[in-house]
mmCIF file of C-alpha atoms in Angstrom:
data_model
loop_
_atom_site.group_PDB
_atom_site.id
_atom_site.type_symbol
_atom_site.label_atom_id
_atom_site.label_comp_id
_atom_site.label_asym_id
_atom_site.label_seq_id
_atom_site.Cartn_x
_atom_site.Cartn_y
_atom_site.Cartn_z
ATOM 1 C CA GLY A 149 0.959 -1.025 -12.586
ATOM 2 C CA ALA A 150 4.386 -2.538 -12.322
ATOM 3 C CA VAL A 151 4.408 -6.267 -11.577
ATOM 4 C CA VAL A 152 7.131 -8.232 -9.863
ATOM 5 C CA SER A 153 6.993 -12.003 -9.640
ATOM 6 C CA GLN A 154 8.885 -14.470 -7.492
ATOM 7 C CA HIS A 155 9.488 -18.161 -7.948
ATOM 8 C CA PRO A 156 8.989 -20.411 -6.155
ATOM 9 C CA SER A 157 6.293 -19.131 -3.842
ATOM 10 C CA ARG A 158 7.088 -21.796 -1.292
ATOM 11 C CA VAL A 159 9.998 -24.177 -0.870
ATOM 12 C CA ILE A 160 10.874 -26.824 1.671
ATOM 13 C CA CYS A 161 14.399 -28.177 1.700
ATOM 14 C CA LYS A 162 16.735 -30.242 3.806
ATOM 15 C CA SER A 163 19.428 -28.673 5.901
ATOM 16 C CA GLY A 164 22.662 -28.299 3.971
ATOM 17 C CA THR A 165 21.129 -27.877 0.547
ATOM 18 C CA SER A 166 21.066 -24.691 -1.498
ATOM 19 C CA VAL A 167 17.929 -22.955 -2.653
ATOM 20 C CA LYS A 168 17.559 -20.457 -5.480
ATOM 21 C CA ILE A 169 14.799 -17.862 -5.519
ATOM 22 C CA GLU A 170 14.036 -15.875 -8.663
ATOM 23 C CA CYS A 171 12.679 -12.360 -8.831
ATOM 24 C CA ARG A 172 11.421 -10.968 -12.118
ATOM 25 C CA SER A 173 10.066 -7.606 -13.176
ATOM 26 C CA LEU A 174 7.396 -8.507 -15.711
ATOM 27 C CA ASP A 175 6.515 -5.252 -17.422
ATOM 28 C CA PHE A 176 9.414 -2.953 -16.749
ATOM 29 C CA GLN A 177 13.176 -2.957 -16.620
ATOM 30 C CA ALA A 178 14.512 -2.902 -13.109
ATOM 31 C CA THR A 179 17.914 -1.307 -12.826
ATOM 32 C CA THR A 180 17.873 -2.022 -9.128
ATOM 33 C CA MET A 181 16.386 -4.898 -7.209
ATOM 34 C CA PHE A 182 16.254 -5.449 -3.486
ATOM 35 C CA TRP A 183 16.048 -8.498 -1.288
ATOM 36 C CA TYR A 184 14.289 -8.390 2.051
ATOM 37 C CA ARG A 185 13.736 -10.893 4.797
ATOM 38 C CA GLN A 186 10.631 -10.850 6.902
ATOM 39 C CA PHE A 187 10.352 -12.704 10.181
ATOM 40 C CA PRO A 188 6.943 -13.628 11.604
ATOM 41 C CA LYS A 189 5.095 -10.574 12.888
ATOM 42 C CA LYS A 190 8.124 -8.452 12.161
ATOM 43 C CA SER A 191 8.976 -5.781 9.703
ATOM 44 C CA LEU A 192 11.045 -6.222 6.589
ATOM 45 C CA MET A 193 14.791 -6.228 6.857
ATOM 46 C CA LEU A 194 16.768 -5.170 3.821
ATOM 47 C CA MET A 195 19.387 -7.793 3.045
ATOM 48 C CA ALA A 196 21.002 -6.464 -0.090
ATOM 49 C CA THR A 197 20.682 -4.210 -3.077
ATOM 50 C CA SER A 198 21.553 -5.509 -6.510
ATOM 51 C CA ASN A 199 22.212 -3.523 -9.628
ATOM 52 C CA GLU A 200 22.171 -5.128 -13.020
ATOM 53 C CA GLY A 201 25.609 -6.242 -14.064
ATOM 54 C CA SER A 202 27.406 -5.418 -10.851
ATOM 55 C CA LYS A 203 28.004 -6.953 -7.452
ATOM 56 C CA ALA A 204 25.308 -6.714 -4.851
ATOM 57 C CA THR A 205 25.645 -4.393 -1.876
ATOM 58 C CA TYR A 206 24.926 -6.220 1.353
ATOM 59 C CA GLU A 207 23.594 -4.703 4.532
ATOM 60 C CA GLN A 208 25.600 -4.981 7.695
ATOM 61 C CA GLY A 209 25.276 -8.388 9.286
ATOM 62 C CA VAL A 210 24.190 -10.194 6.120
ATOM 63 C CA GLU A 211 26.634 -12.875 4.992
ATOM 64 C CA LYS A 212 27.331 -12.416 1.307
ATOM 65 C CA ASP A 213 28.730 -15.921 0.963
ATOM 66 C CA LYS A 214 25.579 -17.310 2.509
ATOM 67 C CA PHE A 215 23.129 -15.299 0.461
ATOM 68 C CA LEU A 216 24.387 -15.115 -3.101
ATOM 69 C CA ILE A 217 22.732 -12.533 -5.286
ATOM 70 C CA ASN A 218 22.965 -12.334 -9.038
ATOM 71 C CA HIS A 219 21.349 -9.645 -11.165
ATOM 72 C CA ALA A 220 22.184 -10.859 -14.626
ATOM 73 C CA SER A 221 19.596 -8.899 -16.577
ATOM 74 C CA LEU A 222 17.330 -5.904 -16.214
ATOM 75 C CA THR A 223 14.393 -8.158 -15.426
ATOM 76 C CA LEU A 224 15.869 -10.932 -13.291
ATOM 77 C CA SER A 225 17.625 -11.174 -9.967
ATOM 78 C CA THR A 226 18.257 -14.377 -8.067
ATOM 79 C CA LEU A 227 18.934 -15.059 -4.410
ATOM 80 C CA THR A 228 20.641 -18.328 -3.549
ATOM 81 C CA VAL A 229 20.621 -19.438 0.049
ATOM 82 C CA THR A 230 23.666 -21.668 0.265
ATOM 83 C CA SER A 231 23.954 -24.552 2.709
ATOM 84 C CA ALA A 232 20.623 -23.653 4.212
ATOM 85 C CA HIS A 233 19.958 -24.227 7.899
ATOM 86 C CA PRO A 234 16.723 -24.128 9.876
ATOM 87 C CA GLU A 235 17.497 -20.593 11.078
ATOM 88 C CA ASP A 236 17.357 -19.478 7.444
ATOM 89 C CA SER A 237 13.671 -20.348 7.346
ATOM 90 C CA SER A 238 11.840 -17.134 6.616
ATOM 91 C CA PHE A 239 9.779 -15.174 4.145
ATOM 92 C CA TYR A 240 11.992 -13.648 1.477
ATOM 93 C CA ILE A 241 10.640 -10.750 -0.524
ATOM 94 C CA CYS A 242 12.201 -9.004 -3.478
ATOM 95 C CA SER A 243 11.386 -5.600 -4.814
ATOM 96 C CA ALA A 244 12.344 -3.726 -7.934
ATOM 97 C CA ARG A 245 12.719 -0.127 -8.900
ATOM 98 C CA GLU A 246 12.222 1.138 -12.415
ATOM 99 C CA GLY A 247 14.922 3.581 -13.318
ATOM 100 C CA VAL A 248 17.695 5.080 -11.267
ATOM 101 C CA SER A 249 15.645 7.883 -9.804
ATOM 102 C CA ALA A 250 12.328 6.133 -9.376
ATOM 103 C CA GLU A 251 10.898 6.709 -5.954
ATOM 104 C CA THR A 252 8.712 3.673 -5.578
ATOM 105 C CA GLN A 253 9.688 0.077 -5.059
ATOM 106 C CA TYR A 254 7.381 -2.646 -6.345
ATOM 107 C CA PHE A 255 7.356 -5.830 -4.338
ATOM 108 C CA GLY A 256 7.121 -9.441 -5.325
ATOM 109 C CA PRO A 257 4.682 -11.799 -3.603
ATOM 110 C CA GLY A 258 7.401 -13.367 -1.504
ATOM 111 C CA THR A 259 8.889 -16.836 -1.094
ATOM 112 C CA ARG A 260 8.332 -18.892 2.019
ATOM 113 C CA LEU A 261 11.442 -20.955 2.784
ATOM 114 C CA LEU A 262 11.312 -23.776 5.285
ATOM 115 C CA VAL A 263 14.532 -25.599 6.045
ATOM 116 C CA LEU A 264 14.110 -28.901 7.837
ATOM 117 C CA ALA B 123 19.232 8.089 11.224
ATOM 118 C CA GLN B 124 15.822 7.849 9.699
ATOM 119 C CA SER B 125 13.071 5.724 11.157
ATOM 120 C CA VAL B 126 9.327 5.297 11.342
ATOM 121 C CA ALA B 127 7.241 4.028 14.193
ATOM 122 C CA GLN B 128 3.846 2.406 14.141
ATOM 123 C CA PRO B 129 2.603 2.552 17.718
ATOM 124 C CA GLU B 130 -0.273 0.125 17.267
ATOM 125 C CA ASP B 131 0.246 -3.575 16.640
ATOM 126 C CA GLN B 132 -3.407 -3.969 15.788
ATOM 127 C CA VAL B 133 -6.367 -1.784 14.918
ATOM 128 C CA ASN B 134 -9.939 -3.041 15.035
ATOM 129 C CA VAL B 135 -12.734 -1.217 13.255
ATOM 130 C CA ALA B 136 -16.260 -2.036 12.168
ATOM 131 C CA GLU B 137 -17.089 -2.104 8.489
ATOM 132 C CA GLY B 138 -18.354 1.253 7.291
ATOM 133 C CA ASN B 139 -16.558 3.186 10.017
ATOM 134 C CA PRO B 140 -13.573 5.417 9.330
ATOM 135 C CA LEU B 141 -10.158 3.942 9.995
ATOM 136 C CA THR B 142 -6.810 5.405 10.949
ATOM 137 C CA VAL B 143 -3.485 3.604 11.065
ATOM 138 C CA LYS B 144 -0.835 5.666 12.766
ATOM 139 C CA CYS B 145 2.737 6.341 11.726
ATOM 140 C CA THR B 146 5.288 8.782 13.061
ATOM 141 C CA TYR B 147 8.644 9.468 11.520
ATOM 142 C CA SER B 148 12.070 10.620 12.584
ATOM 143 C CA VAL B 149 14.014 12.236 9.760
ATOM 144 C CA SER B 150 16.639 14.942 9.843
ATOM 145 C CA GLY B 151 15.468 16.525 6.596
ATOM 146 C CA ASN B 152 12.434 16.414 4.338
ATOM 147 C CA PRO B 153 10.989 12.920 4.471
ATOM 148 C CA TYR B 154 9.941 10.668 1.643
ATOM 149 C CA LEU B 155 7.142 8.606 3.186
ATOM 150 C CA PHE B 156 5.295 5.563 1.937
ATOM 151 C CA TRP B 157 2.463 3.240 2.898
ATOM 152 C CA TYR B 158 2.323 -0.384 1.820
ATOM 153 C CA VAL B 159 -0.248 -3.118 2.472
ATOM 154 C CA GLN B 160 0.493 -6.814 2.810
ATOM 155 C CA TYR B 161 -2.081 -9.546 2.497
ATOM 156 C CA PRO B 162 -1.367 -13.000 4.003
ATOM 157 C CA ASN B 163 1.539 -14.789 2.325
ATOM 158 C CA ARG B 164 1.878 -12.001 -0.182
ATOM 159 C CA GLY B 165 4.437 -9.297 -0.837
ATOM 160 C CA LEU B 166 3.825 -5.647 -0.156
ATOM 161 C CA GLN B 167 1.600 -3.546 -2.359
ATOM 162 C CA PHE B 168 2.206 0.157 -2.775
ATOM 163 C CA LEU B 169 -0.635 2.328 -1.504
ATOM 164 C CA LEU B 170 0.626 5.880 -1.598
ATOM 165 C CA LYS B 171 3.594 8.156 -1.041
ATOM 166 C CA TYR B 172 4.419 11.650 0.101
ATOM 167 C CA ILE B 173 7.347 13.382 -1.512
ATOM 168 C CA THR B 174 6.391 17.027 -1.522
ATOM 169 C CA GLY B 175 3.360 19.206 -2.155
ATOM 170 C CA ASP B 176 -0.093 18.793 -0.661
ATOM 171 C CA ASN B 177 -0.143 17.363 2.808
ATOM 172 C CA LEU B 178 -3.112 15.144 1.983
ATOM 173 C CA VAL B 179 -2.081 12.341 -0.312
ATOM 174 C CA LYS B 180 -4.609 10.121 -2.019
ATOM 175 C CA GLY B 181 -3.733 6.566 -2.930
ATOM 176 C CA SER B 182 -5.089 3.224 -4.008
ATOM 177 C CA TYR B 183 -8.307 1.584 -2.818
ATOM 178 C CA GLY B 184 -9.694 4.799 -1.346
ATOM 179 C CA PHE B 185 -6.881 5.276 1.146
ATOM 180 C CA GLU B 186 -5.334 8.608 1.925
ATOM 181 C CA ALA B 187 -2.653 9.837 4.275
ATOM 182 C CA GLU B 188 -1.989 13.161 5.884
ATOM 183 C CA PHE B 189 1.522 14.481 6.268
ATOM 184 C CA ASN B 190 1.831 16.573 9.417
ATOM 185 C CA LYS B 191 5.223 18.161 9.803
ATOM 186 C CA SER B 192 4.633 19.640 13.244
ATOM 187 C CA GLN B 193 3.580 16.276 14.641
ATOM 188 C CA THR B 194 6.017 14.297 12.451
ATOM 189 C CA SER B 195 3.173 12.015 11.502
ATOM 190 C CA PHE B 196 1.897 10.356 8.358
ATOM 191 C CA HIS B 197 -1.279 8.583 9.390
ATOM 192 C CA LEU B 198 -3.147 6.399 6.928
ATOM 193 C CA LYS B 199 -6.884 6.954 6.703
ATOM 194 C CA LYS B 200 -9.984 5.757 4.955
ATOM 195 C CA PRO B 201 -13.464 7.239 5.391
ATOM 196 C CA SER B 202 -15.329 3.929 5.287
ATOM 197 C CA ALA B 203 -13.589 0.626 6.015
ATOM 198 C CA LEU B 204 -14.274 -2.583 4.125
ATOM 199 C CA VAL B 205 -13.805 -6.133 5.399
ATOM 200 C CA SER B 206 -11.426 -6.633 2.477
ATOM 201 C CA ASP B 207 -9.172 -3.906 3.909
ATOM 202 C CA SER B 208 -8.136 -6.336 6.630
ATOM 203 C CA ALA B 209 -4.387 -6.783 6.174
ATOM 204 C CA LEU B 210 -1.004 -5.767 7.517
ATOM 205 C CA TYR B 211 -0.016 -2.170 6.850
ATOM 206 C CA PHE B 212 3.524 -0.850 6.772
ATOM 207 C CA CYS B 213 4.722 2.700 6.889
ATOM 208 C CA ALA B 214 8.157 3.371 5.409
ATOM 209 C CA VAL B 215 10.598 6.216 4.974
ATOM 210 C CA ARG B 216 13.293 6.415 2.371
ATOM 211 C CA ASP B 217 16.841 7.124 3.433
ATOM 212 C CA LEU B 218 17.803 10.692 2.625
ATOM 213 C CA TYR B 219 21.272 9.815 1.386
ATOM 214 C CA ASN B 220 20.821 6.291 0.080
ATOM 215 C CA PHE B 221 17.765 6.272 -2.140
ATOM 216 C CA ASN B 222 17.922 2.498 -2.244
ATOM 217 C CA LYS B 223 17.241 2.073 1.411
ATOM 218 C CA PHE B 224 13.807 2.076 2.954
ATOM 219 C CA TYR B 225 13.151 1.859 6.671
ATOM 220 C CA PHE B 226 9.924 0.060 7.456
ATOM 221 C CA GLY B 227 7.795 0.302 10.538
ATOM 222 C CA SER B 228 6.883 -2.788 12.497
ATOM 223 C CA GLY B 229 3.511 -3.069 10.826
ATOM 224 C CA THR B 230 -0.068 -2.668 12.024
ATOM 225 C CA LYS B 231 -2.627 -5.395 11.591
ATOM 226 C CA LEU B 232 -5.963 -3.950 10.576
ATOM 227 C CA ASN B 233 -9.035 -6.007 11.370
ATOM 228 C CA VAL B 234 -12.290 -4.842 9.845
ATOM 229 C CA LYS B 235 -15.277 -6.693 11.242
ATOM 230 C CA PRO B 236 -18.587 -6.993 9.398
#
């Protein structure tokens, strides 16, 4: 099946620093990738949708200058949390869809971010 | 607006017994429904989906789900639970107009005891 990887799996950083999270589709080309945030014991919240070569589409309430998304190739999307603060601590999960009309999203293993 | 609801935060079942994880949906048209499983500190894994066709959908790891239009439900089932099935299960529905957007339920923690 389709495999999506994320790196790093866990990151601890100081408040005010920026953190980059990578999402890769390993065995397929992902025209669209998605970034979710999951709070403890809560469901996933879609943050943004990124299409290769174009600007990401952010969901309402998500600061695009805070969460920078780049989808430079068909197999890689990155999420940069800029000037991270403790309230940004969360579990960030990416997913990828193969093809424009594909119905299923394949999820990465997630990245645990802890901002001190 | 589309949404799904998972009424149970937690389901406990003994190994070998059948299990059911409930999901109801609210969609103005024909729903595209999904089940995902999440193991601790891991991302979500696709289990199965209903798009159209047979109401009983078979998926990975012996799971199946039944689409019931009259009850607007899409319950996840397995005839005989395994301890390794213990995980967090999410029901999701795809937005009818924005195929990129999925609405996830709040999740149900399944505990299978030996």
